[in-house]
Short mmCIF file of C-alpha atoms in Angstrom, two decimals:
data_model
loop_
_atom_site.label_atom_id
_atom_site.label_comp_id
_atom_site.label_asym_id
_atom_site.label_seq_id
_atom_site.Cartn_x
_atom_site.Cartn_y
_atom_site.Cartn_z
CA MET A 1 -18.48 -107.60 -72.15
CA ASP A 2 -22.09 -108.04 -71.31
CA ARG A 3 -21.42 -107.19 -67.74
CA PHE A 4 -19.71 -103.95 -68.72
CA GLU A 5 -22.78 -102.88 -70.76
CA ILE A 6 -25.17 -103.69 -67.88
CA TRP A 7 -23.16 -101.43 -65.46
CA TRP A 8 -23.37 -98.68 -67.99
CA LEU A 9 -27.15 -99.09 -68.31
CA ILE A 10 -27.32 -98.79 -64.55
CA CYS A 11 -25.09 -95.71 -64.35
CA ILE A 12 -26.66 -93.67 -67.12
CA PRO A 13 -29.98 -92.98 -65.10
CA PHE A 14 -27.79 -92.21 -61.95
CA PHE A 15 -25.74 -89.56 -63.81
CA PHE A 16 -28.86 -88.22 -65.38
CA GLY A 17 -30.49 -87.83 -61.93
CA LEU A 18 -27.40 -86.01 -60.71
CA GLY A 19 -27.51 -83.53 -63.61
CA TRP A 20 -31.20 -82.85 -63.03
CA LEU A 21 -30.57 -82.28 -59.31
CA ALA A 22 -27.65 -79.78 -60.04
CA ALA A 23 -29.74 -78.07 -62.54
CA ARG A 24 -32.54 -77.56 -59.89
CA VAL A 25 -30.00 -76.25 -57.44
CA ASP A 26 -28.60 -73.69 -59.93
CA ILE A 27 -32.17 -72.54 -60.89
CA LYS A 28 -33.15 -72.04 -57.12
CA GLN A 29 -29.92 -70.12 -56.42
CA LEU A 30 -30.57 -67.97 -59.49
CA LEU A 31 -34.18 -67.15 -58.38
CA SER A 32 -33.04 -66.57 -54.89
CA GLU A 33 -30.41 -63.97 -56.02
CA SER A 34 -32.79 -62.32 -58.50
CA ARG A 35 -35.38 -61.86 -55.64
CA SER A 36 -32.67 -60.16 -53.47
CA LEU A 37 -32.09 -57.58 -56.23
CA PRO A 38 -34.15 -54.26 -55.89
CA ARG A 39 -37.05 -53.83 -58.24
CA GLY A 40 -35.52 -50.57 -59.41
CA TYR A 41 -32.65 -52.58 -60.87
CA PHE A 42 -34.97 -54.40 -63.30
CA LYS A 43 -36.86 -51.30 -64.06
CA GLY A 44 -33.50 -49.56 -64.98
CA LEU A 45 -32.38 -52.62 -67.02
CA ASN A 46 -35.69 -52.53 -68.88
CA PHE A 47 -35.25 -48.76 -69.75
CA LEU A 48 -31.84 -49.44 -71.03
CA LEU A 49 -33.12 -52.22 -73.24
CA ASN A 50 -35.75 -49.91 -74.57
CA GLU A 51 -33.13 -47.20 -75.21
CA GLN A 52 -34.48 -44.82 -72.52
CA PRO A 53 -31.20 -43.87 -70.81
CA ASP A 54 -32.83 -40.89 -68.93
CA LYS A 55 -35.39 -43.07 -67.16
CA ALA A 56 -32.72 -45.79 -66.49
CA ILE A 57 -30.50 -43.23 -64.82
CA ASP A 58 -33.46 -42.20 -62.60
CA ALA A 59 -34.16 -45.76 -61.62
CA PHE A 60 -30.40 -46.53 -60.87
CA ILE A 61 -30.04 -43.35 -58.84
CA GLU A 62 -32.96 -44.43 -56.54
CA ILE A 63 -31.14 -47.82 -55.94
CA VAL A 64 -27.90 -46.06 -55.17
CA LYS A 65 -29.69 -43.86 -52.62
CA LEU A 66 -31.01 -46.97 -50.90
CA ASP A 67 -27.81 -48.87 -51.12
CA PRO A 68 -24.72 -46.54 -51.47
CA GLU A 69 -22.29 -49.57 -51.35
CA THR A 70 -23.36 -50.92 -54.65
CA ALA A 71 -20.20 -50.36 -56.65
CA ASP A 72 -21.47 -51.97 -59.89
CA LEU A 73 -24.39 -49.57 -59.99
CA HIS A 74 -21.96 -46.70 -59.53
CA PHE A 75 -20.03 -47.96 -62.54
CA ALA A 76 -23.10 -48.24 -64.58
CA LEU A 77 -24.35 -44.80 -63.70
CA GLY A 78 -20.94 -43.19 -64.30
CA ASN A 79 -20.83 -44.66 -67.75
CA LEU A 80 -24.34 -43.59 -68.55
CA PHE A 81 -23.53 -40.07 -67.37
CA ARG A 82 -20.38 -40.02 -69.58
CA ARG A 83 -22.33 -41.25 -72.67
CA ARG A 84 -24.85 -38.46 -72.27
CA GLY A 85 -22.04 -36.00 -72.10
CA GLU A 86 -22.62 -35.22 -68.28
CA THR A 87 -18.86 -35.63 -67.59
CA GLU A 88 -18.87 -33.63 -64.36
CA ARG A 89 -21.46 -36.21 -62.83
CA ALA A 90 -19.49 -39.13 -64.18
CA ILE A 91 -16.34 -37.75 -62.68
CA ARG A 92 -17.97 -37.19 -59.26
CA MET A 93 -19.33 -40.73 -59.32
CA HIS A 94 -16.03 -42.38 -60.07
CA GLN A 95 -14.20 -40.15 -57.61
CA ASN A 96 -16.68 -41.05 -54.83
CA LEU A 97 -15.94 -44.68 -55.51
CA LEU A 98 -12.15 -44.12 -55.13
CA LEU A 99 -12.77 -42.45 -51.73
CA ARG A 100 -14.28 -45.71 -50.34
CA PRO A 101 -11.62 -47.44 -48.17
CA ASP A 102 -13.38 -50.74 -48.50
CA LEU A 103 -13.31 -50.93 -52.19
CA PRO A 104 -11.56 -54.15 -53.56
CA GLN A 105 -8.27 -53.51 -55.38
CA GLU A 106 -9.68 -54.72 -58.68
CA GLN A 107 -12.64 -52.22 -58.52
CA GLN A 108 -10.23 -49.49 -57.52
CA ILE A 109 -8.29 -50.12 -60.69
CA GLN A 110 -11.56 -50.11 -62.74
CA ALA A 111 -12.67 -46.88 -61.09
CA ARG A 112 -9.40 -45.04 -62.06
CA TYR A 113 -9.78 -46.34 -65.56
CA GLU A 114 -13.30 -45.04 -65.81
CA LEU A 115 -12.28 -41.74 -64.22
CA GLY A 116 -9.50 -41.42 -66.89
CA GLN A 117 -12.16 -41.96 -69.62
CA ASP A 118 -14.25 -39.27 -67.90
CA PHE A 119 -11.39 -36.83 -68.10
CA LEU A 120 -10.62 -37.59 -71.59
CA LYS A 121 -14.31 -37.08 -72.69
CA ALA A 122 -14.36 -33.78 -70.78
CA GLY A 123 -11.15 -32.60 -72.60
CA LEU A 124 -9.11 -32.61 -69.38
CA LEU A 125 -6.13 -34.12 -71.05
CA ASP A 126 -3.50 -33.45 -68.43
CA ARG A 127 -5.64 -35.25 -65.89
CA ALA A 128 -6.44 -37.99 -68.15
CA GLU A 129 -2.72 -38.57 -68.99
CA ASP A 130 -1.76 -38.81 -65.38
CA VAL A 131 -4.57 -41.40 -64.78
CA PHE A 132 -3.66 -43.57 -67.75
CA ARG A 133 0.00 -43.42 -67.02
CA ASN A 134 -0.60 -45.18 -63.78
CA LEU A 135 -2.58 -47.92 -65.51
CA THR A 136 0.08 -49.29 -67.90
CA ASP A 137 1.02 -52.18 -65.60
CA THR A 138 -2.60 -53.28 -65.02
CA GLN A 139 -5.15 -55.30 -66.95
CA TYR A 140 -6.07 -51.99 -68.67
CA SER A 141 -2.56 -51.54 -70.03
CA THR A 142 -3.57 -51.80 -73.67
CA THR A 143 -6.55 -49.58 -73.47
CA ALA A 144 -4.67 -47.18 -71.37
CA SER A 145 -1.89 -46.90 -73.79
CA GLN A 146 -4.36 -46.40 -76.63
CA ALA A 147 -5.80 -43.61 -74.70
CA LEU A 148 -2.46 -42.11 -74.14
CA LEU A 149 -1.73 -42.28 -77.83
CA GLU A 150 -4.94 -40.32 -78.58
CA ILE A 151 -4.03 -37.74 -75.90
CA PHE A 152 -0.58 -37.16 -77.28
CA GLN A 153 -2.00 -36.74 -80.84
CA ARG A 154 -4.60 -34.20 -79.54
CA GLU A 155 -1.80 -32.28 -77.70
CA LYS A 156 0.50 -32.63 -80.74
CA GLU A 157 3.17 -34.23 -78.66
CA TRP A 158 4.53 -36.21 -81.53
CA GLU A 159 7.66 -37.64 -79.91
CA HIS A 160 5.42 -39.14 -77.09
CA ALA A 161 2.93 -40.27 -79.74
CA ILE A 162 5.69 -42.14 -81.61
CA ARG A 163 6.84 -43.83 -78.34
CA ALA A 164 3.31 -44.76 -77.38
CA ALA A 165 2.58 -46.25 -80.86
CA GLU A 166 5.85 -48.24 -80.93
CA ALA A 167 5.01 -49.65 -77.46
CA LEU A 168 1.51 -50.63 -78.59
CA GLN A 169 3.03 -52.36 -81.72
CA ASN A 170 5.71 -54.12 -79.65
CA ALA A 171 2.90 -55.40 -77.21
CA GLY A 172 1.08 -56.98 -80.21
CA ALA A 173 -1.79 -54.34 -80.38
CA GLY A 174 -1.47 -54.18 -84.26
CA GLY A 175 0.76 -52.49 -86.75
CA ARG A 176 1.36 -48.78 -86.24
CA GLN A 177 3.85 -48.15 -89.05
CA LYS A 178 1.40 -45.64 -90.91
CA GLN A 179 0.69 -43.81 -87.73
CA ILE A 180 4.40 -43.51 -86.78
CA ALA A 181 5.20 -42.21 -90.28
CA GLN A 182 2.46 -39.56 -89.99
CA PHE A 183 3.89 -38.39 -86.62
CA TYR A 184 7.30 -37.93 -88.08
CA CYS A 185 5.69 -36.11 -90.99
CA GLU A 186 4.01 -33.67 -88.51
CA MET A 187 7.38 -33.00 -86.98
CA ALA A 188 9.01 -32.50 -90.34
CA GLN A 189 6.19 -30.18 -91.28
CA ASP A 190 7.04 -27.99 -88.30
CA GLN A 191 10.66 -27.94 -89.28
CA LEU A 192 9.78 -26.75 -92.79
CA VAL A 193 7.61 -23.99 -91.37
CA SER A 194 10.60 -22.91 -89.23
CA THR A 195 12.74 -23.02 -92.53
CA ARG A 196 14.89 -25.93 -91.36
CA PRO A 197 14.77 -28.23 -94.41
CA GLU A 198 17.77 -30.33 -93.43
CA ALA A 199 16.17 -31.23 -90.04
CA ALA A 200 12.96 -32.00 -91.90
CA LEU A 201 14.75 -34.39 -94.34
CA GLN A 202 16.25 -36.38 -91.35
CA LEU A 203 12.84 -36.75 -89.90
CA LEU A 204 11.32 -37.85 -93.16
CA GLU A 205 13.96 -40.56 -93.50
CA ARG A 206 12.69 -41.97 -90.33
CA ALA A 207 9.20 -41.57 -91.62
CA LEU A 208 9.95 -43.65 -94.74
CA LYS A 209 11.86 -46.17 -92.65
CA ALA A 210 8.62 -46.77 -90.67
CA ASP A 211 6.38 -46.85 -93.74
CA ARG A 212 8.31 -46.85 -97.05
CA MET A 213 4.84 -46.32 -98.91
CA SER A 214 4.20 -43.02 -97.06
CA VAL A 215 3.17 -40.54 -99.74
CA ARG A 216 3.14 -37.77 -97.49
CA ALA A 217 6.74 -38.24 -96.40
CA THR A 218 7.73 -38.33 -100.07
CA ILE A 219 5.79 -35.09 -100.78
CA LEU A 220 7.44 -33.33 -97.81
CA ALA A 221 10.83 -34.60 -98.89
CA GLY A 222 10.42 -32.93 -102.22
CA ASP A 223 9.27 -29.68 -100.42
CA ALA A 224 12.33 -29.83 -98.30
CA LEU A 225 14.52 -30.21 -101.41
CA MET A 226 12.83 -27.33 -103.06
CA ALA A 227 13.41 -25.18 -100.03
CA GLN A 228 17.12 -25.93 -100.58
CA GLY A 229 16.93 -24.84 -104.18
CA LYS A 230 17.35 -28.45 -105.38
CA ALA A 231 14.60 -28.51 -108.05
CA GLU A 232 15.73 -31.53 -110.06
CA ALA A 233 16.22 -33.57 -106.81
CA ALA A 234 12.59 -32.61 -105.91
CA ILE A 235 11.21 -33.79 -109.26
CA VAL A 236 12.92 -37.13 -108.86
CA THR A 237 11.55 -37.46 -105.31
CA TRP A 238 8.03 -36.50 -106.21
CA ARG A 239 8.02 -38.94 -109.03
CA ARG A 240 8.44 -41.75 -106.62
CA ILE A 241 4.78 -41.48 -105.86
CA GLU A 242 4.06 -43.00 -109.17
CA LYS A 243 5.08 -46.28 -107.55
CA GLN A 244 3.67 -45.46 -104.12
CA SER A 245 0.10 -44.48 -105.18
CA MET A 246 -0.68 -43.19 -108.66
CA PRO A 247 -3.94 -41.40 -107.53
CA HIS A 248 -2.00 -39.35 -105.05
CA ILE A 249 0.16 -37.77 -107.88
CA VAL A 250 -2.41 -35.08 -108.22
CA LEU A 251 -1.21 -33.74 -104.80
CA VAL A 252 2.14 -32.76 -106.33
CA ALA A 253 0.91 -31.82 -109.84
CA GLN A 254 1.33 -28.22 -109.38
CA LYS A 255 4.59 -28.66 -107.43
CA LEU A 256 5.95 -30.64 -110.32
CA MET A 257 4.96 -28.02 -113.01
CA ASP A 258 6.48 -25.13 -110.85
CA ALA A 259 9.78 -27.29 -110.49
CA TYR A 260 9.99 -27.86 -114.23
CA ARG A 261 9.43 -24.07 -114.70
CA LYS A 262 12.31 -23.41 -112.34
CA ILE A 263 14.63 -25.53 -114.43
CA ASP A 264 13.36 -24.10 -117.73
CA ARG A 265 11.84 -27.35 -119.01
CA PRO A 266 8.03 -26.56 -118.88
CA GLN A 267 7.08 -28.71 -121.91
CA GLU A 268 8.76 -31.75 -120.24
CA GLY A 269 6.54 -30.98 -117.34
CA ILE A 270 3.40 -30.70 -119.33
CA SER A 271 4.20 -33.98 -121.20
CA LEU A 272 4.61 -35.79 -117.90
CA LEU A 273 1.36 -34.41 -116.43
CA LYS A 274 -0.47 -35.29 -119.52
CA SER A 275 0.70 -38.82 -119.17
CA TYR A 276 -0.39 -38.95 -115.57
CA LEU A 277 -3.84 -37.57 -116.72
CA GLY A 278 -4.11 -40.52 -118.96
CA GLU A 279 -3.49 -43.05 -116.15
CA ALA A 280 -5.28 -41.39 -113.33
CA SER A 281 -8.02 -39.06 -114.46
CA SER A 282 -8.58 -36.14 -111.98
CA ILE A 283 -10.24 -32.76 -112.16
CA ASP A 284 -7.36 -31.25 -110.03
CA LEU A 285 -4.67 -32.71 -112.33
CA LEU A 286 -6.84 -31.42 -115.31
CA GLU A 287 -6.86 -27.96 -113.89
CA VAL A 288 -3.01 -27.89 -113.60
CA VAL A 289 -2.37 -29.15 -117.19
CA PHE A 290 -5.16 -26.81 -118.53
CA GLN A 291 -3.33 -23.78 -116.98
CA ALA A 292 0.01 -24.89 -118.28
CA LEU A 293 -1.34 -25.33 -121.76
CA LEU A 294 -2.91 -21.85 -121.69
CA GLU A 295 0.45 -20.41 -120.65
CA TYR A 296 2.74 -22.41 -123.17
CA GLU A 297 0.56 -23.60 -126.00
CA GLY A 298 -2.48 -21.36 -126.14
CA ILE A 299 -6.29 -21.55 -125.66
CA ALA A 300 -6.86 -23.98 -128.58
CA ALA A 301 -4.62 -26.77 -127.02
CA ALA A 302 -6.20 -26.11 -123.61
CA HIS A 303 -9.69 -26.39 -125.05
CA THR A 304 -8.86 -29.50 -126.97
CA LEU A 305 -7.54 -31.18 -123.72
CA VAL A 306 -10.59 -30.37 -121.67
CA LEU A 307 -12.97 -31.53 -124.42
CA ASP A 308 -11.19 -34.92 -124.73
CA GLU A 309 -11.12 -35.35 -121.03
CA LEU A 310 -14.72 -34.60 -120.66
CA LYS A 311 -15.55 -37.20 -123.36
CA ARG A 312 -13.52 -39.78 -121.60
CA THR A 313 -14.85 -38.94 -118.08
CA PRO A 314 -18.13 -36.88 -118.12
CA THR A 315 -18.49 -34.97 -114.92
CA LEU A 316 -20.00 -31.57 -113.98
CA LEU A 317 -16.51 -30.48 -112.80
CA GLY A 318 -15.17 -31.19 -116.23
CA LEU A 319 -18.08 -29.46 -117.87
CA ASP A 320 -17.40 -26.39 -115.75
CA LYS A 321 -13.85 -26.43 -116.98
CA LEU A 322 -14.94 -26.90 -120.58
CA LEU A 323 -17.35 -23.80 -120.34
CA GLU A 324 -14.41 -21.80 -119.06
CA ALA A 325 -12.41 -22.69 -122.01
CA ARG A 326 -15.32 -21.92 -124.39
CA MET A 327 -15.79 -18.50 -122.99
CA MET A 328 -12.17 -17.76 -124.01
CA ILE A 329 -12.64 -18.69 -127.67
CA ALA A 330 -16.23 -17.66 -128.06
CA PRO A 331 -17.21 -14.36 -129.93
CA PRO A 332 -17.92 -11.40 -127.56
CA GLU A 333 -21.65 -11.49 -128.20
CA MET A 334 -21.92 -15.24 -126.99
CA ARG A 335 -19.85 -14.82 -123.88
CA GLN A 336 -22.66 -13.49 -121.71
CA ASP A 337 -24.87 -16.61 -122.39
CA ILE A 338 -21.99 -19.00 -121.81
CA SER A 339 -21.17 -17.12 -118.54
CA MET A 340 -24.74 -17.55 -117.29
CA VAL A 341 -24.66 -21.33 -118.08
CA LYS A 342 -21.19 -21.59 -116.48
CA ASN A 343 -22.29 -19.85 -113.35
CA LEU A 344 -25.25 -22.25 -113.00
CA VAL A 345 -23.02 -25.38 -113.56
CA HIS A 346 -20.34 -24.00 -111.28
CA GLY A 347 -22.83 -23.70 -108.38
CA TYR A 348 -23.68 -27.36 -108.60
CA ALA A 349 -20.12 -28.47 -109.33
CA ALA A 350 -18.87 -26.74 -106.24
CA LYS A 351 -20.95 -28.95 -104.01
CA LEU A 352 -19.22 -32.01 -105.64
CA ALA A 353 -15.77 -30.56 -105.46
CA ARG A 354 -15.12 -32.03 -101.87
CA TYR A 355 -12.99 -34.69 -100.32
CA GLN A 356 -14.75 -37.30 -98.37
CA CYS A 357 -13.39 -39.46 -95.49
CA GLY A 358 -13.73 -43.05 -96.30
CA HIS A 359 -14.37 -44.00 -92.59
CA CYS A 360 -16.77 -41.39 -91.36
CA GLY A 361 -17.87 -39.61 -94.53
CA PHE A 362 -16.77 -36.11 -93.24
CA GLN A 363 -16.50 -33.89 -96.29
CA THR A 364 -14.15 -30.97 -96.62
CA ARG A 365 -12.86 -28.68 -99.39
CA GLN A 366 -9.35 -29.27 -98.49
CA PHE A 367 -7.35 -32.57 -98.49
CA TYR A 368 -6.43 -33.78 -95.01
CA TRP A 369 -4.01 -36.58 -93.94
CA GLN A 370 -5.92 -36.86 -90.63
CA CYS A 371 -9.72 -36.60 -90.83
CA PRO A 372 -11.11 -33.77 -88.68
CA GLY A 373 -14.17 -35.76 -88.03
CA CYS A 374 -12.96 -39.16 -86.80
CA HIS A 375 -9.26 -38.30 -86.45
CA LEU A 376 -8.13 -41.31 -88.23
CA TRP A 377 -5.02 -41.10 -90.53
CA GLU A 378 -5.03 -41.58 -94.36
CA THR A 379 -8.75 -41.95 -94.76
CA TYR A 380 -9.31 -39.38 -97.53
CA PRO A 381 -8.95 -40.62 -101.10
CA PRO A 382 -7.17 -38.01 -103.27
CA ARG A 383 -10.20 -37.55 -105.48
CA ARG A 384 -13.41 -35.35 -105.37
CA THR A 385 -16.70 -36.80 -104.38
CA GLU A 386 -18.00 -36.67 -107.85
CA GLU A 387 -15.06 -38.52 -109.19
CA LEU A 388 -15.46 -41.17 -106.42
CA LYS A 389 -19.09 -41.88 -107.33
CA LEU A 390 -18.24 -42.33 -110.93
CA SER A 391 -15.52 -44.72 -110.09
CA ILE A 392 -18.06 -46.89 -108.15
CA LEU A 393 -20.59 -46.97 -110.92
#
């Protein structure tokens, strides 16, 4: 046992010395390699670190002029051009790389991938699609498939988009059920515009099979049934949204009221919408119930509804609606004053009556299933910005 410990005591300094020697060799090699790099390389790198891409590009261009064979710098320059929006220069840079017969296979594939990204950034979707299709069996297969999915969405080629999303899902690149359901909904929407409700319903069945919680598919299914004259079936379908997402019920409030009118049961519709208002307060839902009460129960009932709702959820949008009701019941000599106040409130309220993307913050007056800003799906809550701010407080 003592002998074993003595040998270890002898070996430890020996191994330590070997480690020190290896570290010295690595440091010398690193210094030697860094001295062989052009000075412009470090200047360019320094400009990049200081967020000065214009000066970095100038420095890298000088190096490329001195050493045209430097592939890595070509890639760096191409990416910088693309980030700056100079897609023509980025395309030329990567195309020049591909013309080199001595370029290794791995860098050829990388150059094709970067060229595809250039085409995509430039909006040359057909050329980008051709490039990415030829990369699906390479190390860039996942990112190429994601790029193809983006292209198909931009071109509204929904069948191709469904296949691409399913391929990504099967490859383990994350769940795509919501996207796939949205693509089926886009196809169903086209069928409804072309007055083919039966074809739309078949597509919507597939959408709900992909994502049974798809509110949009349920809304469109009700629309298709209404187009076939099946109002009661449409009501049953739209009411499924209660279990899918109660806040989204506001998107079918007017549709429900119209369907109940069609089957001569408007009071039943008013009662249902008032119960929804109690569960999911919304200025848009309030508007539908307000107009229905005006039509069937009179101004006093409509005024009471708005007043109670404003007490429960005080908002400028609600106040605007209350002032509208007050004008209807006020004596003629007071209406001008109320109208002046209402116009003032309405101007401020209009700025708050917008929908806001939960991902990028893009605001619109209209509700979208796909954000026009970041192009992601289902990022808009079905509530106006003022209501969202109140729910956070």
